[in-house]
Structures are given as structure tokens and as C-alpha cells.
Coordinates of C-alpha atoms and ligand atoms in Angstrom, one line a residue:
X1 CA 33.7 -1.0 38.9
X2 CA 33.2 2.1 41.0
X3 CA 29.7 3.5 40.6
X4 CA 29.5 7.2 39.9
X5 CA 27.8 9.4 42.4
X6 CA 25.6 11.7 40.4
X7 CA 21.8 12.2 40.5
X8 CA 19.7 9.7 38.7
X9 CA 17.3 12.2 37.1
X10 CA 15.1 10.9 34.2
X11 CA 15.6 12.3 30.7
X12 CA 12.0 13.3 29.8
X13 CA 10.6 15.0 26.6
X14 CA 8.5 17.4 28.7
X15 CA 11.7 19.1 30.0
X16 CA 12.4 20.4 26.5
X17 CA 9.3 22.5 26.2
X18 CA 9.7 23.8 29.7
X19 CA 13.3 24.9 28.9
X20 CA 12.1 26.6 25.7
X21 CA 9.2 28.4 27.4
X22 CA 11.6 29.7 30.1
X23 CA 14.6 30.5 27.9
X24 CA 13.0 31.5 24.6
X25 CA 9.5 32.7 25.6
X26 CA 9.0 34.9 22.6
X27 CA 10.7 32.8 19.9
X28 CA 7.9 32.0 17.6
X29 CA 6.2 28.9 16.1
X30 CA 4.4 30.1 13.0
X31 CA 1.9 27.8 11.3
X32 CA 0.0 27.8 8.0
X33 CA -3.4 26.6 9.3
X34 CA -5.7 24.1 7.6
X35 CA -8.6 26.6 8.2
X36 CA -6.7 29.4 6.4
X37 CA -4.3 32.1 7.5
X38 CA -1.2 32.1 9.7
X39 CA -1.1 31.4 13.4
X40 CA 1.8 32.6 15.5
X41 CA 2.8 32.4 19.1
X42 CA 6.0 32.1 21.3
X43 CA 7.3 29.0 23.1
X44 CA 5.8 30.3 26.4
X45 CA 2.3 30.6 24.9
X46 CA 2.8 27.1 23.4
X47 CA 3.7 25.7 26.8
X48 CA 0.6 27.3 28.3
X49 CA -1.6 25.6 25.8
X50 CA 0.3 22.3 26.1
X51 CA -0.5 22.4 29.8
X52 CA -4.2 22.9 29.0
X53 CA -4.1 20.0 26.5
X54 CA -2.4 17.7 29.0
X55 CA -5.1 18.4 31.6
X56 CA -7.7 17.8 28.9
X57 CA -6.1 14.4 28.0
X58 CA -6.1 13.4 31.6
X59 CA -9.8 14.4 31.8
X60 CA -10.5 12.3 28.8
X61 CA -9.2 9.3 30.7
X62 CA -5.9 9.0 28.8
X63 CA -3.5 7.0 31.0
X64 CA 0.3 6.5 31.0
X65 CA 1.2 4.1 28.2
X66 CA -2.0 4.8 26.2
X67 CA -1.5 5.4 22.5
X68 CA -2.9 8.7 21.3
X69 CA -3.0 8.8 17.5
X70 CA -2.7 11.9 15.2
X71 CA -3.7 12.3 11.6
X72 CA -2.4 15.8 11.0
X73 CA -0.2 18.2 8.9
X74 CA 2.6 20.3 10.2
X75 CA 0.9 22.8 12.5
X76 CA 1.0 24.1 16.0
X77 CA -1.7 21.8 17.4
X78 CA 0.2 18.8 16.1
X79 CA 3.3 20.2 17.8
X80 CA 1.3 20.7 21.1
X81 CA 0.2 17.0 21.0
X82 CA 3.8 15.8 20.7
X83 CA 4.5 17.4 24.1
X84 CA 1.2 17.1 26.0
X85 CA 0.8 13.4 25.2
X86 CA 4.4 12.5 26.0
X87 CA 4.4 14.8 29.1
X88 CA 1.7 12.8 30.8
X89 CA 3.5 9.5 30.1
X90 CA 1.3 8.5 27.1
X91 CA 2.5 7.8 23.6
X92 CA 2.0 10.1 20.6
X93 CA 1.3 7.8 17.7
X94 CA 1.7 9.9 14.4
X95 CA -0.1 8.1 11.5
X96 CA 0.8 8.9 7.9
X97 CA -2.5 10.1 6.3
X98 CA -1.2 9.4 2.8
X99 CA -1.6 5.7 3.4
X100 CA -4.6 3.8 2.0
X101 CA -7.5 3.9 4.5
X102 CA -7.4 0.1 5.2
X103 CA -3.7 0.5 6.1
X104 CA -4.5 3.4 8.5
X105 CA -7.2 1.2 10.2
X106 CA -4.7 -1.7 10.4
X107 CA -2.1 0.6 12.1
X108 CA -4.5 2.2 14.5
X109 CA -5.9 -1.3 15.5
X110 CA -2.4 -2.8 15.8
X111 CA -1.3 0.1 18.0
X112 CA -4.5 -0.2 20.0
X113 CA -4.9 3.6 19.9
X114 CA -7.4 4.8 22.5
X115 CA -7.8 8.3 21.2
X116 CA -7.3 10.0 17.8
X117 CA -6.8 13.7 17.0
X118 CA -7.2 14.8 13.4
X119 CA -7.1 17.9 11.2
X120 CA -10.2 19.1 9.5
X121 CA -8.8 17.7 6.2
X122 CA -9.3 14.2 7.4
X123 CA -12.9 14.4 8.6
X124 CA -14.3 12.5 5.6
X125 CA -11.6 9.9 6.0
X126 CA -12.4 9.4 9.7
X127 CA -16.1 9.2 9.0
X128 CA -15.4 6.4 6.7
X129 CA -12.9 4.4 8.8
X130 CA -13.9 5.1 12.4
X131 CA -16.3 2.1 12.5
X132 CA -13.3 -0.1 11.7
X133 CA -11.2 1.2 14.6
X134 CA -11.7 -1.3 17.4
X135 CA -10.0 0.4 20.4
X136 CA -10.4 4.1 19.6
X137 CA -13.0 5.6 22.0
X138 CA -12.2 9.3 21.8
X139 CA -12.0 11.4 18.6
X140 CA -10.9 15.0 18.7
X141 CA -11.1 17.4 15.7
X142 CA -8.2 19.7 15.8
X143 CA -10.0 22.9 15.1
X144 CA -12.1 25.6 16.8
X145 CA -15.9 25.6 17.4
X146 CA -16.5 27.8 14.4
X147 CA -15.2 25.1 12.1
X148 CA -16.9 22.1 13.8
X149 CA -19.2 20.3 11.3
X150 CA -22.9 21.0 11.9
X151 CA -23.5 17.4 11.2
X152 CA -21.2 14.4 11.2
X153 CA -21.5 10.7 11.0
X154 CA -19.1 10.7 14.0
X155 CA -20.9 10.7 17.4
X156 CA -19.4 12.5 20.3
X157 CA -16.7 14.3 18.4
X158 CA -14.7 16.6 20.6
X159 CA -13.5 20.1 19.6
X160 CA -9.8 20.7 20.3
X161 CA -10.1 24.4 21.1
X162 CA -13.1 23.8 23.4
X163 CA -11.1 21.2 25.3
X164 CA -8.3 23.7 25.8
X165 CA -10.7 26.4 26.9
X166 CA -12.3 24.1 29.4
X167 CA -9.0 23.2 31.1
X168 CA -6.5 25.1 33.1
X169 CA -2.9 25.5 32.0
X170 CA -1.5 24.7 35.4
X171 CA 0.3 21.4 35.4
X172 CA 3.6 20.1 36.8
X173 CA 4.8 17.3 34.7
X174 CA 4.8 13.9 36.3
X175 CA 8.2 12.2 36.6
X176 CA 8.6 8.6 35.5
X177 CA 11.1 6.2 34.2
X178 CA 13.0 7.7 31.2
X179 CA 12.7 4.4 29.4
X180 CA 8.9 4.9 29.2
X181 CA 7.6 5.2 25.6
X182 CA 6.8 8.6 24.3
X183 CA 6.1 8.2 20.6
X184 CA 5.2 5.6 18.0
X185 CA 5.7 5.5 14.2
X186 CA 4.8 2.8 11.8
X187 CA 7.2 2.1 8.9
X188 CA 6.4 0.1 5.7
X189 CA 7.4 -3.5 5.9
X190 CA 9.2 -5.2 3.1
X191 CA 6.9 -8.1 3.7
X192 CA 3.6 -8.1 5.6
X193 CA 2.1 -5.2 7.4
X194 CA 3.7 -1.9 8.6
X195 CA 5.8 -2.3 11.8
X196 CA 5.8 0.0 14.9
X197 CA 8.9 1.7 16.2
X198 CA 8.3 2.7 19.8
X199 CA 10.6 5.5 21.0
X200 CA 11.3 6.1 24.6
X201 CA 11.7 9.5 26.4
X202 CA 15.4 8.7 26.8
X203 CA 16.1 7.6 23.2
X204 CA 14.3 10.7 21.9
X205 CA 16.3 13.1 24.0
X206 CA 19.6 11.4 23.3
X207 CA 18.9 11.4 19.6
X208 CA 18.1 15.2 19.9
X209 CA 21.4 15.8 21.8
X210 CA 23.4 13.6 19.3
X211 CA 22.1 15.6 16.4
X212 CA 22.8 19.0 18.0
X213 CA 26.2 17.8 19.2
X214 CA 27.3 16.5 15.8
X215 CA 26.2 19.5 13.7
X216 CA 25.7 22.4 16.1
X217 CA 26.0 24.9 13.2
X218 CA 22.7 23.6 11.8
X219 CA 20.9 25.1 14.7
X220 CA 23.3 27.9 15.8
X221 CA 22.1 31.5 16.5
X222 CA 18.4 30.5 16.8
X223 CA 18.2 29.8 13.1
X224 CA 14.7 29.9 11.6
X225 CA 13.8 26.4 10.5
X226 CA 11.0 25.1 8.3
X227 CA 10.4 21.3 8.4
X228 CA 8.8 20.2 5.2
X229 CA 9.3 16.7 6.4
X230 CA 6.0 15.8 8.0
X231 CA 5.5 15.5 11.8
X232 CA 4.0 12.1 11.0
X233 CA 7.3 11.0 9.4
X234 CA 9.9 9.7 11.8
X235 CA 9.3 12.6 14.3
X236 CA 10.0 15.1 11.6
X237 CA 13.6 14.1 11.9
X238 CA 13.7 15.2 15.5
X239 CA 13.0 18.9 14.7
X240 CA 10.0 19.3 17.1
X241 CA 12.6 18.6 19.9
X242 CA 15.7 20.3 18.4
X243 CA 13.9 23.6 17.5
X244 CA 12.7 24.4 21.0
X245 CA 15.9 23.2 22.6
X246 CA 18.0 25.4 20.4
X247 CA 15.5 28.3 20.5
X248 CA 14.9 28.2 16.8
X249 CA 11.8 29.9 15.3
X250 CA 9.8 27.0 13.9
X251 CA 7.8 27.5 10.7
X252 CA 5.1 24.9 10.1
X253 CA 3.9 24.8 6.5
X254 CA 0.5 23.0 6.8
X255 CA -0.9 20.9 4.0
X256 CA 0.3 22.7 0.8
X257 CA 3.9 21.8 0.0
X258 CA 4.2 22.9 -3.6
X259 CA 7.1 25.1 -4.8
X260 CA 5.2 28.5 -5.0
X261 CA 3.5 28.1 -1.6
X262 CA 6.7 27.1 0.2
X263 CA 8.6 29.8 -1.5
X264 CA 6.2 32.5 -0.3
X265 CA 6.2 31.2 3.3
X266 CA 10.0 31.0 3.3
X267 CA 10.2 34.6 2.0
X268 CA 7.7 36.1 4.4
X269 CA 9.0 34.4 7.5
X270 CA 12.7 34.8 6.7
X271 CA 13.3 31.0 6.8
X272 CA 17.1 30.2 6.9
X273 CA 17.0 26.4 6.8
X274 CA 14.6 23.9 5.2
X275 CA 14.4 20.2 6.0
X276 CA 12.8 17.7 3.6
X277 CA 13.1 15.1 0.9
X278 CA 14.8 15.8 -2.5
X279 CA 11.4 15.9 -4.3
X280 CA 10.4 18.9 -2.4
X281 CA 13.6 20.7 -3.1
X282 CA 13.3 20.0 -6.8
X283 CA 9.9 21.6 -6.8
X284 CA 11.2 24.6 -4.9
X285 CA 14.2 24.9 -7.3
X286 CA 11.8 25.3 -10.2
X287 CA 10.3 28.2 -8.4
X288 CA 13.8 29.8 -7.8
X289 CA 14.4 29.5 -11.5
X290 CA 11.0 31.1 -12.4
X291 CA 11.6 34.0 -10.0
X292 CA 15.3 34.3 -10.7
X293 CA 16.2 34.2 -7.0
X294 CA 15.8 32.3 -3.8
X295 CA 13.9 33.3 -0.7
X296 CA 16.0 36.1 0.8
X297 CA 17.4 34.4 3.9
X298 CA 17.4 30.7 2.8
X299 CA 21.0 29.5 3.3
X300 CA 20.8 25.9 4.2
X301 CA 18.8 22.8 3.0
X302 CA 18.9 19.5 4.7
X303 CA 17.8 16.8 2.3
X304 CA 17.3 13.2 3.4
X305 CA 15.1 10.2 3.0
X306 CA 16.4 9.4 -0.5
X307 CA 19.7 10.0 -2.3
X308 CA 20.2 13.6 -3.3
X309 CA 21.1 14.0 -7.0
X310 CA 24.5 15.7 -7.6
X311 CA 22.9 18.0 -10.1
X312 CA 20.5 19.4 -7.5
X313 CA 23.3 20.0 -5.0
X314 CA 25.4 21.7 -7.7
X315 CA 22.7 24.1 -8.8
X316 CA 21.7 25.0 -5.3
X317 CA 25.3 25.6 -4.3
X318 CA 26.5 27.4 -7.4
X319 CA 23.5 29.4 -8.5
X320 CA 21.9 30.2 -5.2
X321 CA 24.7 30.0 -2.6
X322 CA 22.8 27.4 -0.5
X323 CA 24.6 24.8 1.5
X324 CA 23.1 21.4 1.1
X325 CA 23.5 18.9 4.0
X326 CA 22.7 15.3 3.0
X327 CA 21.3 13.0 5.6
X328 CA 20.7 9.2 5.7
X329 CA 18.5 7.5 8.3
X330 CA 15.5 5.4 9.1
X331 CA 12.4 5.6 11.2
X332 CA 14.1 2.8 13.2
X333 CA 17.0 5.2 14.0
X334 CA 14.9 8.1 15.3
X335 CA 15.8 8.7 12.4
X336 CA 19.3 10.3 11.7
X337 CA 22.2 7.9 11.0
X338 CA 24.7 9.9 9.0
X339 CA 24.9 13.4 7.6
X340 CA 27.3 15.7 5.7
X341 CA 30.0 16.5 8.2
X342 CA 33.2 18.1 7.0
X343 CA 36.7 17.8 8.5
X344 CA 38.4 21.2 8.8
X345 CA 40.6 20.5 5.8
X346 CA 37.4 19.8 3.7
X347 CA 35.6 22.8 5.0
X348 CA 38.3 25.0 3.6
X349 CA 37.6 23.8 0.1
X350 CA 35.7 26.0 -2.4
X351 CA 31.9 25.5 -2.2
X352 CA 31.8 23.3 -5.3
X353 CA 34.4 21.0 -3.8
X354 CA 32.3 20.6 -0.7
X355 CA 29.3 20.1 -2.9
X356 CA 31.0 17.1 -4.5
X357 CA 31.4 15.5 -1.1
X358 CA 27.8 16.2 -0.1
X359 CA 26.5 13.7 -2.6
X360 CA 27.7 10.9 -0.3
X361 CA 25.3 10.0 2.5
X362 CA 27.6 11.6 5.1
X363 CA 29.6 10.6 8.2
X364 CA 28.0 8.9 11.2
X365 CA 26.2 11.0 13.7
X366 CA 27.7 10.7 17.2
X367 CA 25.8 7.9 19.0
X368 CA 25.5 5.8 15.9
X369 CA 27.9 2.9 15.1
X370 CA 28.0 1.5 11.6
X371 CA 29.2 -1.8 10.2
X372 CA 29.1 -3.3 6.7
X373 CA 28.8 -7.0 6.3
X374 CA 30.0 -8.4 2.9
X375 CA 28.5 -11.4 1.0
X376 CA 30.6 -13.9 2.9
X377 CA 29.4 -12.6 6.3
X378 CA 32.6 -10.8 7.1
X379 CA 33.0 -7.2 8.2
X380 CA 33.9 -5.1 5.2
X381 CA 36.9 -2.8 5.6
X382 CA 36.4 0.9 5.1
X383 CA 38.1 0.8 1.7
X384 CA 35.6 2.6 -0.4
X385 CA 35.0 -0.4 -2.6
X386 CA 33.8 -3.4 -0.6
X387 CA 30.1 -3.2 -0.1
X388 CA 27.6 -5.2 1.9
X389 CA 24.5 -4.8 4.1
X390 CA 24.7 -1.9 6.5
X391 CA 24.1 -2.6 10.2
X392 CA 23.7 0.0 12.9
X393 CA 23.8 0.2 16.7
X394 CA 23.0 3.0 19.1
X395 CA 21.0 4.3 22.0
X396 CA 18.4 5.7 19.6
X397 CA 18.2 2.6 17.4
X398 CA 15.2 0.2 17.6
X399 CA 15.7 -3.0 19.5
X400 CA 12.5 -4.7 18.2
X401 CA 9.1 -3.8 16.8
X402 CA 6.0 -3.0 18.8
X403 CA 4.0 -6.1 19.4
X404 CA 5.7 -8.0 16.6
X405 CA 8.2 -10.5 17.9
X406 CA 8.7 -12.2 14.5
X407 CA 9.8 -9.1 12.7
X408 CA 11.8 -8.1 15.8
X409 CA 14.2 -11.1 15.7
X410 CA 14.7 -11.1 12.0
X411 CA 16.3 -7.7 11.8
X412 CA 18.7 -7.9 14.8
X413 CA 21.9 -9.9 14.3
X414 CA 23.7 -12.1 16.8
X415 CA 25.8 -9.1 18.0
X416 CA 22.7 -7.1 18.6
X417 CA 23.1 -4.8 15.6
X418 CA 20.1 -3.8 13.5
X419 CA 20.1 -4.7 9.7
X420 CA 19.0 -1.7 7.7
X421 CA 18.3 -3.5 4.4
X422 CA 20.5 -0.9 2.7
X423 CA 23.7 -1.9 0.8
X424 CA 26.6 0.4 1.5
X425 CA 30.3 1.0 1.5
X426 CA 32.5 3.2 3.7
X427 CA 35.4 5.2 2.4
X428 CA 38.8 5.3 4.1
X429 CA 38.0 8.8 5.3
X430 CA 34.7 7.5 6.7
X431 CA 32.1 8.7 4.3
X432 CA 29.1 6.4 4.0
X433 CA 27.9 5.7 0.5
X434 CA 24.6 3.9 -0.1
X435 CA 24.8 1.8 -3.2
X436 CA 21.6 -0.3 -3.3
X437 CA 18.8 -1.6 -1.2
X438 CA 17.9 -5.2 -0.3
X439 CA 14.4 -4.4 0.9
X440 CA 11.7 -4.8 -1.7
X441 CA 10.3 -1.3 -1.6
X442 CA 10.1 1.7 -3.9
X443 CA 10.6 5.2 -2.5
X444 CA 8.6 7.8 -4.2
X445 CA 9.0 11.4 -3.0
X446 CA 10.0 10.2 0.4
X447 CA 7.0 7.8 0.8
X448 CA 7.3 4.0 0.6
X449 CA 5.4 1.9 -1.9
X450 CA 5.6 -1.8 -1.0
X451 CA 6.4 -3.8 -4.2
X452 CA 4.8 -6.8 -2.7
X453 CA 1.5 -5.1 -2.1
X454 CA 1.3 -3.9 -5.7
X455 CA 2.4 -7.3 -7.0
X456 CA -0.3 -9.1 -4.9
X457 CA -2.9 -6.6 -6.2
X458 CA -1.7 -7.2 -9.8
X459 CA -1.7 -10.9 -9.5
X460 CA -5.4 -10.7 -8.7
X461 CA -6.0 -9.3 -12.2
X462 CA -7.2 -11.8 -14.8
X463 CA -4.6 -12.9 -17.4
X464 CA -1.4 -12.3 -15.3
X465 CA 0.8 -15.4 -14.8
X466 CA 3.5 -13.6 -12.8
X467 CA 4.7 -10.1 -12.2
X468 CA 7.3 -8.0 -10.3
X469 CA 7.4 -4.4 -9.2
X470 CA 10.7 -2.4 -9.2
X471 CA 11.6 1.2 -8.7
X472 CA 13.0 3.0 -11.7
X473 CA 14.7 6.4 -11.6
X474 CA 12.4 9.4 -11.9
X475 CA 13.5 13.0 -12.2
X476 CA 10.9 14.4 -9.8
X477 CA 10.0 11.6 -7.4
X478 CA 13.4 10.0 -7.3
X479 CA 11.9 6.6 -8.0
X480 CA 8.6 5.4 -9.4
X481 CA 7.2 1.9 -9.6
X482 CA 7.3 -0.1 -12.8
X483 CA 5.2 -3.2 -13.1
X484 CA 6.8 -6.0 -15.2
X485 CA 4.2 -8.6 -16.3
X486 CA 4.3 -12.1 -17.7
X487 CA 0.9 -12.7 -19.4
X488 CA -0.9 -16.0 -18.8
X489 CA -0.9 -18.3 -21.9
X490 CA -3.7 -17.2 -24.2
X491 CA -4.5 -14.1 -22.2
X492 CA -3.9 -10.6 -23.4
X493 CA -4.6 -8.1 -20.7
X494 CA -3.6 -4.5 -21.7
X495 CA -1.8 -1.9 -19.6
X496 CA -5.0 0.0 -19.2
X497 CA -6.9 -3.2 -18.0
X498 CA -4.3 -3.8 -15.4
X499 CA -4.1 -0.3 -14.1
X500 CA -7.9 -0.2 -14.0
X501 CA -8.0 -3.1 -11.6
X502 CA -5.1 -1.9 -9.5
X503 CA -6.8 1.5 -9.1
X504 CA -9.5 -0.1 -7.0
X505 CA -7.0 -1.8 -4.7
X506 CA -4.2 0.6 -4.0
X507 CA -3.8 4.3 -3.4
X508 CA -3.5 6.4 -6.6
X509 CA 0.0 7.6 -5.9
X510 CA 1.1 4.0 -5.5
X511 CA 0.0 3.0 -8.9
X512 CA 2.8 1.9 -11.3
X513 CA 3.7 4.6 -13.8
X514 CA 4.1 2.0 -16.5
X515 CA 3.5 -1.6 -17.3
X516 CA 5.9 -3.7 -19.5
X517 CA 5.3 -7.2 -20.7
X518 CA 8.1 -9.8 -20.8
X519 CA 8.2 -13.5 -21.6
X520 CA 9.8 -14.5 -18.4
X521 CA 11.2 -13.0 -15.2
X522 CA 14.8 -13.4 -14.2
X523 CA 15.2 -15.8 -11.3
X524 CA 17.9 -16.2 -8.6
X525 CA 19.6 -19.5 -7.7
X526 CA 17.1 -20.0 -4.9
X527 CA 14.1 -19.6 -7.3
X528 CA 13.1 -16.1 -6.3
X529 CA 12.5 -13.3 -8.8
X530 CA 15.8 -11.4 -9.1
X531 CA 14.9 -7.8 -8.5
X532 CA 18.6 -6.9 -8.9
X533 CA 18.6 -8.2 -12.5
X534 CA 15.3 -6.6 -13.2
X535 CA 16.5 -3.2 -11.9
X536 CA 19.6 -3.5 -14.0
X537 CA 17.6 -4.4 -17.1
X538 CA 15.1 -1.5 -16.7
X539 CA 17.5 1.1 -15.2
X540 CA 17.2 3.3 -18.3
X541 CA 13.5 2.6 -18.8
X542 CA 11.8 5.9 -19.8
X543 CA 8.5 6.3 -17.9
X544 CA 5.6 8.0 -19.7
X545 CA 5.0 11.6 -18.5
Ligands
ADP601 P1 13.3 8.4 6.4 O1 12.6 8.6 5.0 O2 12.8 9.4 7.4 O3 14.8 8.4 6.3 P2 12.3 5.7 6.4 O4 12.4 4.7 7.5 O5 11.0 6.0 5.8 O6 12.9 7.0 7.0 O7 13.3 5.3 5.2 C1 14.6 4.8 5.5 C2 15.2 4.3 4.2 O8 15.2 5.3 3.2 C3 16.7 3.9 4.3 O9 16.8 2.7 4.9 C4 17.1 4.0 2.9 O10 16.7 2.9 2.1 C5 16.3 5.2 2.4 N1 17.1 6.5 2.5 C6 17.0 7.4 3.5 N2 17.9 8.4 3.3 C7 18.6 8.1 2.2 C8 19.7 8.7 1.5 N3 20.2 9.9 1.9 N4 20.2 8.1 0.4 C9 19.7 6.9 0.0 N5 18.7 6.3 0.6 C10 18.1 6.8 1.7

């Protein structure tokens, strides 16, 4: 082998914001703030504040490799943390605030976060859980001095804007190994506790390049993009990196994500592309119908995280002239795996013909390899009929979970591929179609509910002999949990009794929508509850409103 003779320069996340500040200084990031009102500035001004924040982090004693957690909505300060934390070689650990407080504490402790930055919304939550956070020394409230609480149970709380004011913007980014970690996201485990996916500077930049290279049109001409997908959810699908790189105005919608609010923001900011889960688009679609039109410039919707209903693609295409791009991916894949990608002969079809193809999960993104393994352990041919578990491989795919060697080995096969827990088939013209899921989870509006957690909580109720939780189709949330219960002999717990007990153990949005009683649960040959049979049995179950 003859070694190439090119410079060995590290791929670092910090280079993206420097490029944007220099190339697109006046392209704006616009944020709906938690305090009220819109905040706007250009990439150059963002870089200036990111420099101040980075100096503040160093002053607070944050060292390379330290985990700095966030509990925050999509806003400019959260965006600044992405870059300042990674820029100094530390790790931006975005925590999902929708989780139950005990789970948030578990995740922060498992990650050994040293500092935590949070939006005003989460002050009451932090006041409650801070005593349980064993390694977190520094708490920063992401607001200005005018909004700092006069009194708080939290001692020594820092004010974000004061930290920025007290520090200079001047900073040359340190250079370090591109394999150093830059971000951390926990994902719900099928069994046990959430697992950490630790991204490197290199994987994050490669994923960003792969995405832009595979679908350059999604970002062309400095398109105005609004991520509804949260910055705490799989790096907001890479948009905080792609937008500055491609010079896209970036519209951050804050905490309120209902149809009318999103519509108004899209209209006033001239948003051209929105990225999020199907549930969000269904809400927005209702608003289109009410107003008889779409936000004036909206031309593209990227929908991922759950299967996109054909009816939704059809209405958006036919009635509103919006092109829907469907994506499939996982937190473990940084996260994009496949997305709608037309061959020239398909692109030439009428819009509704393209819409019919977009219901499939897409073609692989460059940099992601796919293989389907059938029931017998053989590689399934791309014949559009043979399905099996989907495995993936790539430079932005997880190689193991953070501080969790058990979970790490279970999901990587002998050839080094990652098992997704999705059941898929691939058509001869290379469209991926997801047909089922082996993992025991319910996905409601883009957020996971662990069936096992709900089952364990339910089994603690009096009068339940056995139970199982499955996802059943729901028009708004895509899936909602249904609890199937076998009563103990002689016992007669009602639906209300059970939901009452569950309410004190799990988050409200994770509560089953319905409880049904059966005499026995279907079992597999190995004596496990057959979720597959249960899902088939209750596929048409009508959930109460
Ligand atoms: P994200 O929601 O960002 O894609 P998660 O790691 O939370 O990432 O969830 C990944 C899982 O969600 C996939 O393994 C799959 O089960 C499901 N999923 C994601 N996108 C789709 C899709 N387009 N169609 C069907 N299922 C999907």
C-alpha cells in the first residue's frame, strides 16, 4: 500500500461555525424565546457569543472530555452550547426533558455530567432533581439577569447572559484528535435503562457531509429551515451543523410546537423547509385546512422518526404543492440512514407518482451500508419480499454504548454491523421498506415509551397476574400504548384502578390510552409473550378519544 501524502488535519465541529461566521455573517438564526418574543442575529454574531461562552466554560473549570448537559428547547442559546462545548473539546450532552424526572437523573448520573445548562421552563424540575445529581457541580440558567429567580432552592446558580458578558469573545479553537467525543445522546433501551450514544467530531462532520452530499437540494440556495425536531433529539437530525455549513437561515421554534404557533412562525419568517416527526405535520396540516392555505414559502417537509402515512403525503403534495421527503434513522446513526432519493427517471414523474414512492423509507444515504438478515440468518436478497432484521454500518454509526459494555456487544454482529431492531425489506431498485420492529417499544409522536417500563409498573398493581403493552395505530400520535391485562384469580381491578396506580409511576404521556382484559396472553415457542401475535390481534383496536 502506498500512503497518500496529504495533510492530516482533524475534522472538528468548531470549524463549521467559523466557516459560517466568515462566509454567511448576516444569515440569521431566529429564535422564539422562552422568555417571550423573537431573538435574531447572524452567524457572525453567534460566533462572537460562542467565543464568550467557550471562555466562560473554561473559566468554570470544564475540561476536555467533560460532559456538559442541556435541558433546553430549540433556541439560540442551545445552539451556542452545541458549538462552545464541542469547540473546547468537551461533550454536549443533550437530555430529553420530556422524560420522567427519575430517568433524567439516571441519565445525568450515568453520563457523569459535570455541568448542566437549562431553560427557565425547567427551573422547577431542576430544583427537584438537583440533589439527586451526583456529579453535577455547576448549574447555569439559560436566561438574562432580569429573569433570574429572586429566590431558588438551587445554590450558586449561574446566569447565562452574565457569564457571556463577563467573558471576552476572543478565542482560537484548540486542535485535538478528530476522534474525540463532541456530543452525547441517550436513547430508550428495549430492556433496562437508556443507553448513551457518544458522537465524535469526525463522525458528526462526516454525517453532515454525507447528508448534504446525498440530497444537496434540501439545503440549496441558503434555504430557510425550521427544525421542529428538538435539539435534544439525535442532534436535531444534524441540522445545527448542516444549516451553518450550507448558509441556511435557521428558525428555532422554542417550546410551543402546536399547529397555529408553528404556522405563524413559518409565515412570518418565510420558512421554506420544515423538519420533524409526522405528528407535528398532522397538527400543521389541520391549520392549513382551517386557513385554506399553507405558509407562503413552505415548499418542503422532511418527515422522519416514524413511518409517514400515505394519506398525509398525498394531501400535502396534491392540495398544497409541498414535497415530502421521508427519512428513516436512529440516534445510533447520527441519525440519518435512508431518505427519499429519486433517480432521474423517477424525478420526471408527476408529483403524485413521486408521492407514492415517498411512503417508502427511502434509499440509503451515502456513507451508510444496509443489510437484511432473514429468519435463517442469511442475507436477504433485495427482492422486495424477503424481510428480516436490518443491520447497518458506517463512519457515523455507533460502535458501542457509552460505559455500557453489555449492551454494546449485544447489538454488534460478528461482521461488525449494528442491529437496528427494525424489520425491513429492500426492493430491487433499492428502496428500503420498514415492515415491523423487534424492539419492545412504542413510538408516540416521535418519543419512545418502553413497553417493559409500563408493564413493570402495571405488574405492581394489585390483582394483575400478567400483562403486556403493545403499540396500536393512532391517527395523531402514530402509535399509542395499549395495556393488555390478565386478572389474578378472584381479583377484579378496573381500568380506572390500574391507570390510577400507573399515574403515580410513569409520565402522563406514557400512560396507556386503553386497558383491555383477556383470559391469557399468547406465548412464543420459547415461552415469551408473543407481542407479534398481540399486535396482530389488536391491530384494529379502537382507542377511546
Ligand atoms: P429518530 O426518532 O431520530 O429517528 P430514535 O433513535 O429515537 O431516532 O428512533 C429510531 C427508530 O425509530 C428506528 O429504529 C425505527 O424503529 C423508528 N423509525 C425512525 N424513522 C422511521 C420511519 N421513517 N419509518 C418507520 N420507523 C421509523
